[in-house]
Short mmCIF file of C-alpha atoms in Angstrom, two decimals:
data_model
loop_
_atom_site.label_atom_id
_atom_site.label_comp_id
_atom_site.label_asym_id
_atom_site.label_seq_id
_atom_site.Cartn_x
_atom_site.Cartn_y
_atom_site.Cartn_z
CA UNK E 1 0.00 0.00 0.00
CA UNK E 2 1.58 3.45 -1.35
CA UNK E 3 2.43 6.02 1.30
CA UNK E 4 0.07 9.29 1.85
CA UNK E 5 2.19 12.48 0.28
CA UNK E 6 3.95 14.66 2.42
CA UNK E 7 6.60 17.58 1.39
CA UNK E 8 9.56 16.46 2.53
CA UNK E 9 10.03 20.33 4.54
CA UNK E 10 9.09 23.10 4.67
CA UNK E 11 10.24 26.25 7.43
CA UNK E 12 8.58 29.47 8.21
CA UNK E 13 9.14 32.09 10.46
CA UNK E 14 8.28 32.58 14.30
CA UNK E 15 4.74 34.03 14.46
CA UNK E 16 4.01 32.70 11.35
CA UNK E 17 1.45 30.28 10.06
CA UNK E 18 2.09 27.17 8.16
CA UNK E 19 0.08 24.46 6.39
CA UNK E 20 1.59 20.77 5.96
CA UNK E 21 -0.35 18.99 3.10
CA UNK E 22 -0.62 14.92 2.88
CA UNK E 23 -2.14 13.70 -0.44
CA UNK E 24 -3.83 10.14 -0.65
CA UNK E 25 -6.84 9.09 -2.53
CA UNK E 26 -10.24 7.99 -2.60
CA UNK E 27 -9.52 4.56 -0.60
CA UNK E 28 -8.21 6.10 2.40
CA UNK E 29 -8.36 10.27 2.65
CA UNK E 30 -10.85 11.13 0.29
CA UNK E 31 -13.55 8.84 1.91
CA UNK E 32 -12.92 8.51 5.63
CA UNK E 33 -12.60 10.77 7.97
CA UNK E 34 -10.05 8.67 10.01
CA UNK E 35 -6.43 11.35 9.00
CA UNK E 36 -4.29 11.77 12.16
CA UNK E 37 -1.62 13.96 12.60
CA UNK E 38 1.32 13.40 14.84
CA UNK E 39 4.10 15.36 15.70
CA UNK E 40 7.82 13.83 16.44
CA UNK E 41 11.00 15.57 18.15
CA UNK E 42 13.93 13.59 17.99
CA UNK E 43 14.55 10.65 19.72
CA UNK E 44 10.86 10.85 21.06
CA UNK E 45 8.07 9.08 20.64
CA UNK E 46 5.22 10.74 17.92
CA UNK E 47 2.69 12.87 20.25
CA UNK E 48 -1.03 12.67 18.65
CA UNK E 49 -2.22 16.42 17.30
CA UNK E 50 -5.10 15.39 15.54
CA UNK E 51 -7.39 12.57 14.97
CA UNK E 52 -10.65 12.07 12.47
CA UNK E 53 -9.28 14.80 10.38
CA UNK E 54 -10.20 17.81 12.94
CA UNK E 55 -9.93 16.35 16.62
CA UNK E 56 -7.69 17.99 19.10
CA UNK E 57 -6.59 15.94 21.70
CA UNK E 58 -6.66 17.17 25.33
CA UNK E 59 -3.90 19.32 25.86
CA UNK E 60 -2.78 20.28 22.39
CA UNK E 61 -2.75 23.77 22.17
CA UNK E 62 -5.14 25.39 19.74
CA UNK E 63 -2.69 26.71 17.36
CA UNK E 64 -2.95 23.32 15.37
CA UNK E 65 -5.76 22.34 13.43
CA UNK E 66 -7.09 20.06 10.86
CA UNK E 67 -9.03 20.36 7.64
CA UNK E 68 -9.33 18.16 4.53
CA UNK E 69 -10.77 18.56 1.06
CA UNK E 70 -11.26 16.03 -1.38
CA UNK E 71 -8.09 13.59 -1.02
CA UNK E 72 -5.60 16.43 0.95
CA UNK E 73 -5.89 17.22 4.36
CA UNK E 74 -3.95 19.69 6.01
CA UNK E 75 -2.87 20.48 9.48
CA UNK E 76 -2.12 24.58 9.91
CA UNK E 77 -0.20 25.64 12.57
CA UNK E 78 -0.77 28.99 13.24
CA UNK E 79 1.21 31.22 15.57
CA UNK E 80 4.76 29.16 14.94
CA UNK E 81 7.14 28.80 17.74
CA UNK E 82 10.52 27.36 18.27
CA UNK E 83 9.12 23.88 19.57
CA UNK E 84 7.07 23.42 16.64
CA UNK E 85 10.20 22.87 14.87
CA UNK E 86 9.94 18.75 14.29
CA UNK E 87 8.52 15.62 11.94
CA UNK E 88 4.98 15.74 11.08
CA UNK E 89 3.27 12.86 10.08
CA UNK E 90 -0.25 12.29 8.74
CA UNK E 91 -1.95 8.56 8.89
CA UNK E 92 -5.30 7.74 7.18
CA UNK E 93 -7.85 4.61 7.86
CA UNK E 94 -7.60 2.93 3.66
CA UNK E 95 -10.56 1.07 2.54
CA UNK E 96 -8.17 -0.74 0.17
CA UNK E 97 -6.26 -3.05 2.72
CA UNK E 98 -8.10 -2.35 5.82
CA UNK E 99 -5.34 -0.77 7.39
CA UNK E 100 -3.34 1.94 8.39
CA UNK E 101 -1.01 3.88 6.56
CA UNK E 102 1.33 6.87 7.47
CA UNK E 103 2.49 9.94 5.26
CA UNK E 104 6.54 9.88 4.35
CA UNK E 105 6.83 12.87 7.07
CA UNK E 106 7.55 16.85 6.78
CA UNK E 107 10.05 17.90 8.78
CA UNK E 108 9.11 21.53 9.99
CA UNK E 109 11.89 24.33 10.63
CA UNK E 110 11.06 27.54 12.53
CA UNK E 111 13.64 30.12 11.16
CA UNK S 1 -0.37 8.26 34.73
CA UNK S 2 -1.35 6.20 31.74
CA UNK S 3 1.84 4.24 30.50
CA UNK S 4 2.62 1.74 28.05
CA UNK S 5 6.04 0.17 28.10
CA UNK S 6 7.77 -1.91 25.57
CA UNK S 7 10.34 -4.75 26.12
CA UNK S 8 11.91 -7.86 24.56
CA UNK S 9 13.69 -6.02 21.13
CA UNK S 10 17.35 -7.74 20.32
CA UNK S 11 19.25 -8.12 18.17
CA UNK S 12 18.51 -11.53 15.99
CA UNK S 13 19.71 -13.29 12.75
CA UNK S 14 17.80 -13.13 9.77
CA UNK S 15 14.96 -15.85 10.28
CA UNK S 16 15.03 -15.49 13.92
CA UNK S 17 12.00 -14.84 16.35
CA UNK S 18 11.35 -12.63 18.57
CA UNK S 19 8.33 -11.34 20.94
CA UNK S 20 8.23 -8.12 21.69
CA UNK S 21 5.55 -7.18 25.01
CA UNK S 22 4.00 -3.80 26.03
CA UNK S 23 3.05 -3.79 29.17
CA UNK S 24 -0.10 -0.62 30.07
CA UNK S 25 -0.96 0.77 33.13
CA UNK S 26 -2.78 4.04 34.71
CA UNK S 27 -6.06 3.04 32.07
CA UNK S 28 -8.57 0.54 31.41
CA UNK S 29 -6.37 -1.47 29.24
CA UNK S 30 -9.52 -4.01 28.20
CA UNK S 31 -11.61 -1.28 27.07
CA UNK S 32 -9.01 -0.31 24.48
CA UNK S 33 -7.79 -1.56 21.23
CA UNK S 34 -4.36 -1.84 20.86
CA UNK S 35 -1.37 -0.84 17.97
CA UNK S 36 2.02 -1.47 17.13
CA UNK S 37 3.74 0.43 15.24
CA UNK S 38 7.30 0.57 13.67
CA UNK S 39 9.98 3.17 12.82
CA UNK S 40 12.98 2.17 10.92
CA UNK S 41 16.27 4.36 11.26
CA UNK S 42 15.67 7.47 9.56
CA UNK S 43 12.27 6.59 8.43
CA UNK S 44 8.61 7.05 8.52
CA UNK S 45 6.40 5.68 10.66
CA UNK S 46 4.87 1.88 9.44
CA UNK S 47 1.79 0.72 10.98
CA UNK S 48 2.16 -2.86 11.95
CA UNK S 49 -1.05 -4.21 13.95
CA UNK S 50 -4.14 -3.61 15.90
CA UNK S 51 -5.79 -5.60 17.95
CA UNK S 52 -9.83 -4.93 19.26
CA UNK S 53 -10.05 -5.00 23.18
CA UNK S 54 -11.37 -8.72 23.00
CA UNK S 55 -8.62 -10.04 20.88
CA UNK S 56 -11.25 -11.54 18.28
CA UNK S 57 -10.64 -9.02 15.71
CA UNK S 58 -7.21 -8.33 14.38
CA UNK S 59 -5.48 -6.84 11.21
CA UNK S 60 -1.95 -6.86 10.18
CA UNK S 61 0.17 -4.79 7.74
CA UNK S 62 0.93 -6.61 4.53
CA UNK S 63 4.47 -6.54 5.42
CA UNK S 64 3.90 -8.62 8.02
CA UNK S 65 1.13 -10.44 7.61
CA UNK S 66 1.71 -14.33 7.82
CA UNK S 67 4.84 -13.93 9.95
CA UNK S 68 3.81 -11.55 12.73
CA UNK S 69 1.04 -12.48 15.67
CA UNK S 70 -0.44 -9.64 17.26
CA UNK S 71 -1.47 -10.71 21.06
CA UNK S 72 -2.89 -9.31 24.37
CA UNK S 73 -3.72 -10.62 28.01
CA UNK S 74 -5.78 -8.38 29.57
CA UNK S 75 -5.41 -10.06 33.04
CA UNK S 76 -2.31 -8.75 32.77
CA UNK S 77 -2.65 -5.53 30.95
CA UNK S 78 -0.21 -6.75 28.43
CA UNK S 79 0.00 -7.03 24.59
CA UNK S 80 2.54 -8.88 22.67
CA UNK S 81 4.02 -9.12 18.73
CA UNK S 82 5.03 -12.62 17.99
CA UNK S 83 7.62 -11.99 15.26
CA UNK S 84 8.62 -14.53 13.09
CA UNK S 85 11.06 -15.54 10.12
CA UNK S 86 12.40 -11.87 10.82
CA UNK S 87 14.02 -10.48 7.71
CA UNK S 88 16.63 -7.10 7.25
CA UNK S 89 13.86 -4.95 6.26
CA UNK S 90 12.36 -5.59 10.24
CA UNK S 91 14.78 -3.39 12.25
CA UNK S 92 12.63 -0.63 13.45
CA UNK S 93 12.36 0.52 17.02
CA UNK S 94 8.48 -0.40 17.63
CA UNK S 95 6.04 1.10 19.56
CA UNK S 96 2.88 0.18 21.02
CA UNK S 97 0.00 2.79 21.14
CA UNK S 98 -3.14 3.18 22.68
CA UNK S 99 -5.96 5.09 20.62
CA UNK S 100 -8.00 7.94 22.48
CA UNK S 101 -11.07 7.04 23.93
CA UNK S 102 -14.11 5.75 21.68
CA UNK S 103 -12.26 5.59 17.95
CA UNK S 104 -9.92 3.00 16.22
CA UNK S 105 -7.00 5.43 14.47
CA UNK S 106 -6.03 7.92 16.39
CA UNK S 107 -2.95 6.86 18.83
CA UNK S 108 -2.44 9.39 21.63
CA UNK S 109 -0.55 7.63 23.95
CA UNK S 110 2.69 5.79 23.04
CA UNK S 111 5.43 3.88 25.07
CA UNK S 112 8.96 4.66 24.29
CA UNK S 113 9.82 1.87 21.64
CA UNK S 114 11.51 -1.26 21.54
CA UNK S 115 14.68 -1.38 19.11
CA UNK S 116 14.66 -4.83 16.90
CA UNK S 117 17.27 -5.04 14.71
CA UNK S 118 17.62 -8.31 12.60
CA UNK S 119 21.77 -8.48 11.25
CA UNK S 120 23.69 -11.36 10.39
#
């Protein structure tokens, strides 16, 4: 099963706002709304941002947030700070295999 | 606190086995289905297995399928990852992960890994 599409980076500047795109199609993105986002600092373990394409989690701060259109959805993070700088990965639910599959990861650099 | 810690990763020749065990605490482990997931050096994340709270229904990556068994005793508030005829392309450090409350894909708490790496 093919990989969702991630950039491979992308950077902005403190303050800033920022939109990571992952790509799949109709089996998985396009017709469930099962994307998850996670973020990853080195050496740790990925922390959950958001789930069914829009979900915060308890605790994440509202400066990230979810969206999707047709087979892209996007997480924005608005209001960029140093420790945003890391790996962001998007996973989607696909109808194809019955199973889960993970985006190739953006890593994010905060100028 | 809600926990999940992973043990049993080696090293192990091509062809080898290995189990791998998570063991949960601070939650209601049997009200949960379970992941594991993998991360090979440098790499993206790979989705491995889930497992539903009752251990009846299970699904495996094709990657693994056939060679991995995806486990859990909930008397013990413990999964497990049979791995079998282990091959190169199985080092990853793995995790297992919990999904939040109520939904199947989203995994919000994860242990800190076990590292597998399979080397002749």
């Amino acid at each position: 099963q093919s990989a969702l599409t991630q950039p491979a980076s992308v950077s902005e500047s403190p303050g800033q706002s920022i939109t990571i795109s992952c790509t799949g199609t109709s089996s998985d993105v396009g017709d469930y709304n099962f994307v998850s986002w996670y973020q990853q600092h080195p050496g740790k373990a990925p922390k959950l941002m958001i789930y069914d394409v829009s979900n915060r989690p308890s605790g994440v701060s509202n400066r990230f947030s979810g969206s999707k259109s047709g087979n892209t959805a996007s997480l924005t993070i608005s209001g960029l700070q140093a420790e945003d700088e890391a790996d962001y990965y998007c996973s989607s639910y696909t109808a194809s295999s019955a199973q889960v599959i993970f985006g190739g990861g953006t890593k994010l650099t905060v100028l | 606190e809600v926990q999940l810690v992973e043990s049993g990763g080696a090293v192990v020749q091509p062809g080898g086995s290995l189990r791998l065990s998570c063991a949960a605490s601070g939650f209601a482990f049997d009200d949960y289905i379970m992941h594991w997931v993998r991360q090979a050096p440098g790499k993206s994340l790979e989705w491995v297995s889930l497992i539903s709270w009752d251990g009846v229904n299970i699904d495996y990556a094709d990657s693994v399928k056939g060679r991995f068994t995806i486990s859990r005793d909930n008397s013990k508030n413990s999964l497990y990852l049979q791995m079998n005829s282990l091959r190169t392309e199985d080092t990853a450090l793995y995790y297992c992960a919990k999904p939040v409350a109520g939904i199947v894909y989203g995994m919000d708490v994860w242990g800190r890994g076990t590292t597998v790496t399979v080397s002749s």
